[in-house]
Coordinates of C-alpha atoms in Angstrom, one line a residue:
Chain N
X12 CA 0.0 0.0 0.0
X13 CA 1.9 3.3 -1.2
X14 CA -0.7 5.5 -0.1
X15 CA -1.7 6.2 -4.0
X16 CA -5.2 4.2 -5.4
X17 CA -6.5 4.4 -8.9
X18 CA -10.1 3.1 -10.0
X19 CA -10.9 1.3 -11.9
X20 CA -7.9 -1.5 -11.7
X21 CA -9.5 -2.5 -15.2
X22 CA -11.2 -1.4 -17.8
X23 CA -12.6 -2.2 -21.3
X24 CA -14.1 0.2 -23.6
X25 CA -15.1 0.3 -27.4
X26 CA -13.5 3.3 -29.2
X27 CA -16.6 5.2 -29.2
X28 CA -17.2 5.4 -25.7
X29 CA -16.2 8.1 -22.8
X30 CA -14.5 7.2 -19.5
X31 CA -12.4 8.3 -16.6
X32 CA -10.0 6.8 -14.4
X33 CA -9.4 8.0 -10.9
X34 CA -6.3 8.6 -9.2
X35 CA -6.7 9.6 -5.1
X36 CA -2.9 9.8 -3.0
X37 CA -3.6 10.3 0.9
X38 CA 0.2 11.2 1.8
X39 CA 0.0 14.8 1.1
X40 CA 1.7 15.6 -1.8
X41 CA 1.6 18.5 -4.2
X42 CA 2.4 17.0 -7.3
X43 CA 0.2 14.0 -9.5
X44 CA 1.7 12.6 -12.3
X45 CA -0.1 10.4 -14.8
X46 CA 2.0 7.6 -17.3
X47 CA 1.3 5.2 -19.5
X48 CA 3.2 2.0 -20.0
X49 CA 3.4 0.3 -22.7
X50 CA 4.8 -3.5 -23.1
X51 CA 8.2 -3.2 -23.8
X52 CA 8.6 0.5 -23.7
X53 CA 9.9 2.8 -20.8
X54 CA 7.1 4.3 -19.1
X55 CA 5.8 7.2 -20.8
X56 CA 5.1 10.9 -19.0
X57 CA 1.9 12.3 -19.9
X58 CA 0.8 15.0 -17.1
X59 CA 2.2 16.7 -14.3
X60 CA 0.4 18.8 -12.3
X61 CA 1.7 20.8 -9.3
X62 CA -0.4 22.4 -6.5
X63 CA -3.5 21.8 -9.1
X64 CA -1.7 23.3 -12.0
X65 CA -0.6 21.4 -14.7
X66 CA 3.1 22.3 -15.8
X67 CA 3.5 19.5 -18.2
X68 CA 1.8 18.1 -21.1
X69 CA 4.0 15.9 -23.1
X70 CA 2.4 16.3 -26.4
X71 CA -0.4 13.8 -25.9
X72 CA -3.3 13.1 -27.7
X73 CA -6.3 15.5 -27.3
X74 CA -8.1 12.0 -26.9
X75 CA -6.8 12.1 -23.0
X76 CA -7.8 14.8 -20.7
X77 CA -6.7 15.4 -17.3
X78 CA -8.4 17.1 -14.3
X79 CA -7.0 17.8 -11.1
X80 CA -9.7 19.7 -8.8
X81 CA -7.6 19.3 -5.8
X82 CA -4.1 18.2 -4.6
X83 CA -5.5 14.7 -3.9
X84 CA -6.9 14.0 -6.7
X85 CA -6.4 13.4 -10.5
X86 CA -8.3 12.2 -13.0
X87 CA -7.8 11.1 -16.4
X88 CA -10.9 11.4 -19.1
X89 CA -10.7 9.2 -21.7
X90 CA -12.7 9.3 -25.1
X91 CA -12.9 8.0 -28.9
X92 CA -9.7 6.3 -27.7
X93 CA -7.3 4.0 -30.3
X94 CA -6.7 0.2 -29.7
X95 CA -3.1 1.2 -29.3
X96 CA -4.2 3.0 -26.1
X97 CA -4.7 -0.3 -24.7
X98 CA -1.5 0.1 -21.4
X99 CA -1.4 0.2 -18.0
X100 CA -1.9 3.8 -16.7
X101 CA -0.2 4.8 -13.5
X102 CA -0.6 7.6 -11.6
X103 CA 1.9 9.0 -9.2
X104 CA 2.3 11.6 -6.4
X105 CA 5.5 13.3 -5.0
X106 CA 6.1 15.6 -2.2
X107 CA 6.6 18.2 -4.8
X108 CA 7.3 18.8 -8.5
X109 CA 10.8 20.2 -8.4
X110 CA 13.6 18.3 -6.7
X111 CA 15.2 14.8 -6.2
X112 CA 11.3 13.7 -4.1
X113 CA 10.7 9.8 -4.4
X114 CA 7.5 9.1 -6.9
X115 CA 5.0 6.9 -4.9
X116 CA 2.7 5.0 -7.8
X117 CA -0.8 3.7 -7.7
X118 CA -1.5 0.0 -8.9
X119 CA -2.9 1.2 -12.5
X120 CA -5.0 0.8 -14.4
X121 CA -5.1 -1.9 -17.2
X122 CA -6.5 -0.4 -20.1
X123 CA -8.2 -2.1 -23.1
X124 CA -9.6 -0.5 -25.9
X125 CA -11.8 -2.5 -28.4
Chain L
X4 CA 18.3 5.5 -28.1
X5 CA 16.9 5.7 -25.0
X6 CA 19.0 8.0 -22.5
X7 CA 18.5 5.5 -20.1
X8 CA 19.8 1.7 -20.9
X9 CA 19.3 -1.9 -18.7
X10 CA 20.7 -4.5 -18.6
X11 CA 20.3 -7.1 -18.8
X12 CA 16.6 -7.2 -20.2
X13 CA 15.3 -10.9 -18.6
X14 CA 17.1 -12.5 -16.3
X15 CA 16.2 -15.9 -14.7
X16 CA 18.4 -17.1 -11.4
X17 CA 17.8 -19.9 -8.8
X18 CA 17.2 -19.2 -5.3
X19 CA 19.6 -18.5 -3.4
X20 CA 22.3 -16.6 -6.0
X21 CA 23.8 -13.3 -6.3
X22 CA 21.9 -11.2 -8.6
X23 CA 23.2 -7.5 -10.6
X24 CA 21.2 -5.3 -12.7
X25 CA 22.9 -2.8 -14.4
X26 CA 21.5 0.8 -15.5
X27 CA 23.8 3.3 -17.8
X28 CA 22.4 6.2 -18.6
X29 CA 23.7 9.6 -21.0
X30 CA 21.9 13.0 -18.9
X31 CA 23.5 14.5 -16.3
X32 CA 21.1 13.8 -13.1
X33 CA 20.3 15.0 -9.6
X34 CA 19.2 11.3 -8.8
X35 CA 18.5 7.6 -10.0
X36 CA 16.0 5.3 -8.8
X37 CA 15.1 2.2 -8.5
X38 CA 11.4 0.8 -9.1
X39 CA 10.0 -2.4 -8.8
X40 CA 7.2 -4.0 -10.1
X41 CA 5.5 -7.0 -9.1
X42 CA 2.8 -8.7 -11.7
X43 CA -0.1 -6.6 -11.6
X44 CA 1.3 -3.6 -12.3
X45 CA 2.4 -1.8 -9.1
X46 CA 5.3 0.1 -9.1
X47 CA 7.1 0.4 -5.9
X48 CA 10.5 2.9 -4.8
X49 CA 13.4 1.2 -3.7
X50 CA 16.2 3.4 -4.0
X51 CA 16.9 7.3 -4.5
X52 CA 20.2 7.9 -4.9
X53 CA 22.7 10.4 -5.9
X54 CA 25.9 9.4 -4.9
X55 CA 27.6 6.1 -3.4
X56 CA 25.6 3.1 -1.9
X57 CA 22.7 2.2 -0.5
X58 CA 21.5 -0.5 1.4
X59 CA 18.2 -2.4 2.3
X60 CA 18.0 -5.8 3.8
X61 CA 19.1 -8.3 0.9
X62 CA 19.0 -5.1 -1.8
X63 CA 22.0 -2.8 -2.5
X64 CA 22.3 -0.3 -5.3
X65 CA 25.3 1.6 -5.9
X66 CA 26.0 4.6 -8.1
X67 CA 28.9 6.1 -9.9
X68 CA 28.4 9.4 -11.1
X69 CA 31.4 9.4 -13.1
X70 CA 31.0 6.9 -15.3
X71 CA 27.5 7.5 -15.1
X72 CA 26.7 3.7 -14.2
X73 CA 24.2 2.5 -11.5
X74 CA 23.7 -1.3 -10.4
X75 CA 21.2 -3.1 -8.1
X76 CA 22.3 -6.1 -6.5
X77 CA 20.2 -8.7 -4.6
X78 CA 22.1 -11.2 -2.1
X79 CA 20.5 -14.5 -1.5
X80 CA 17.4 -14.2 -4.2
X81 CA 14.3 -15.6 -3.4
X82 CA 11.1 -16.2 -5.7
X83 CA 9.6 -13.3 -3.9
X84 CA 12.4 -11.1 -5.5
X85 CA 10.4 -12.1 -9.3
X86 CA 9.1 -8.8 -10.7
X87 CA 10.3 -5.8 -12.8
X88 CA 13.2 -3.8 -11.9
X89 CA 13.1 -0.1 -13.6
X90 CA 15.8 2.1 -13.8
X91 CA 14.8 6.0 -13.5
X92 CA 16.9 9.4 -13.7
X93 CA 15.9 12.8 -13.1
X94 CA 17.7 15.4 -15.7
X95 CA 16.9 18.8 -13.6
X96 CA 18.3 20.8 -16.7
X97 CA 15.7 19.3 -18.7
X98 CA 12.3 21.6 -17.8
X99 CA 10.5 19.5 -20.4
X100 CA 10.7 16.1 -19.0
X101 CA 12.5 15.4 -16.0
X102 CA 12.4 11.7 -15.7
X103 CA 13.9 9.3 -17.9
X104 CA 12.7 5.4 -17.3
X105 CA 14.3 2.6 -18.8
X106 CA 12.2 -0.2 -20.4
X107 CA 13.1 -3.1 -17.5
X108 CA 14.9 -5.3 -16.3
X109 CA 12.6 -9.0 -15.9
X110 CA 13.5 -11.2 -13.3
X111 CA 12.3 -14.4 -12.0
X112 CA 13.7 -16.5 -9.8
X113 CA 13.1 -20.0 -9.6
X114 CA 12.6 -21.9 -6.2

């Protein structure tokens, strides 16, 4: 238990639907980070947001949009997504953006698109 | 290429050995880490480091900044030891995208 949750642990969805995943971290932290991770590729960075603000957006599809409405949590809004979205999403906290701070990740989110 | 680099990519050991992951990367950092992940997907911290050695029960990682080289070595492996080891560097001259990840190091130990 790192202190970081995400719902749903899995999910399917056609390419014409709309969903969110849910990322809640009860340890405090100022910055949320959102990745995917692909099999066989290095986990990917696709939002960062400090003290509610995103300060990075690492040219991702318009297809994903985040929403942070507090420091504890994040979500991720998903729509008319691609079968090569199908990855494990993983979000992550840290005690703040800048700096050497250990990354404490949720358990994901397995992601299938149809 | 991939500014971070493991190696090696699968690794399969019996119980009981001495086991070394090894992590190069090409950034200048202000620290590396260590993840693991177990089946499942969860991704767990076991070392931040910057400089020198580290040490946690049977897990040891060690860092040269010089040569720009980090390992991770487990002492007396154990099945429980089978998941994904991920090598991670923070650039902090790169605003863009401060962590780099390395694609994994798979290990599985076998009783």
């Amino acid at each position: 238990e790192t202190g970081v949750t995400q719902t749903p642990r899995h999910l399917v969805m056609g390419m014409t639907n709309k969903k969110s995943l849910k990322c809640e971290q009860h340890l405090g932290h100022n910055a949320m980070y959102w990745y995917k991770q692909s099999a066989k590729k290095p986990l990917e960075l696709m939002f960062v947001y400090s003290l509610e603000e995103r300060v990075e957006n690492n040219s991702v599809p318009s297809r994903f949009s985040p929403e942070c409405p507090n420091s504890s949590h994040l979500f991720l809004h998903l729509h008319t997504l691609q079968p090569e979205d199908s990855a494990l999403y993983l979000c992550a906290s840290s005690q703040v953006f800048r700096g050497p701070y250990e990354q404490y990740f949720g358990p994901g989110t397995r992601l299938t698109v149809t | 290429k991939n500014e971070v680099e493991q190696s090696p990519q699968n690794l399969t050991a019996q119980e009981g050995e001495f086991i070394t992951i090894n992590c190069s990367y090409s950034v200048g950092i202000s620290a590396l880490h260590w993840l693991q992940q177990h089946p499942g997907g969860g991704i767990v911290s076991l070392f931040m480091l910057s400089s020198g050695k580290k040490k946690h029960g049977r897990l040891i990682a060690t860092i040269n900044i010089q040569e720009k080289h980090s390992s991770l070595h487990i002492t007396a492996s154990h099945p429980r030891d089978s998941a994904v080891y991920i090598c991670a560097v923070r650039d902090p001259s790169n605003t863009g995208n401060q962590f780099y990840f390395g694609t994994g190091t798979s290990l599985t130990v076998i009783p």
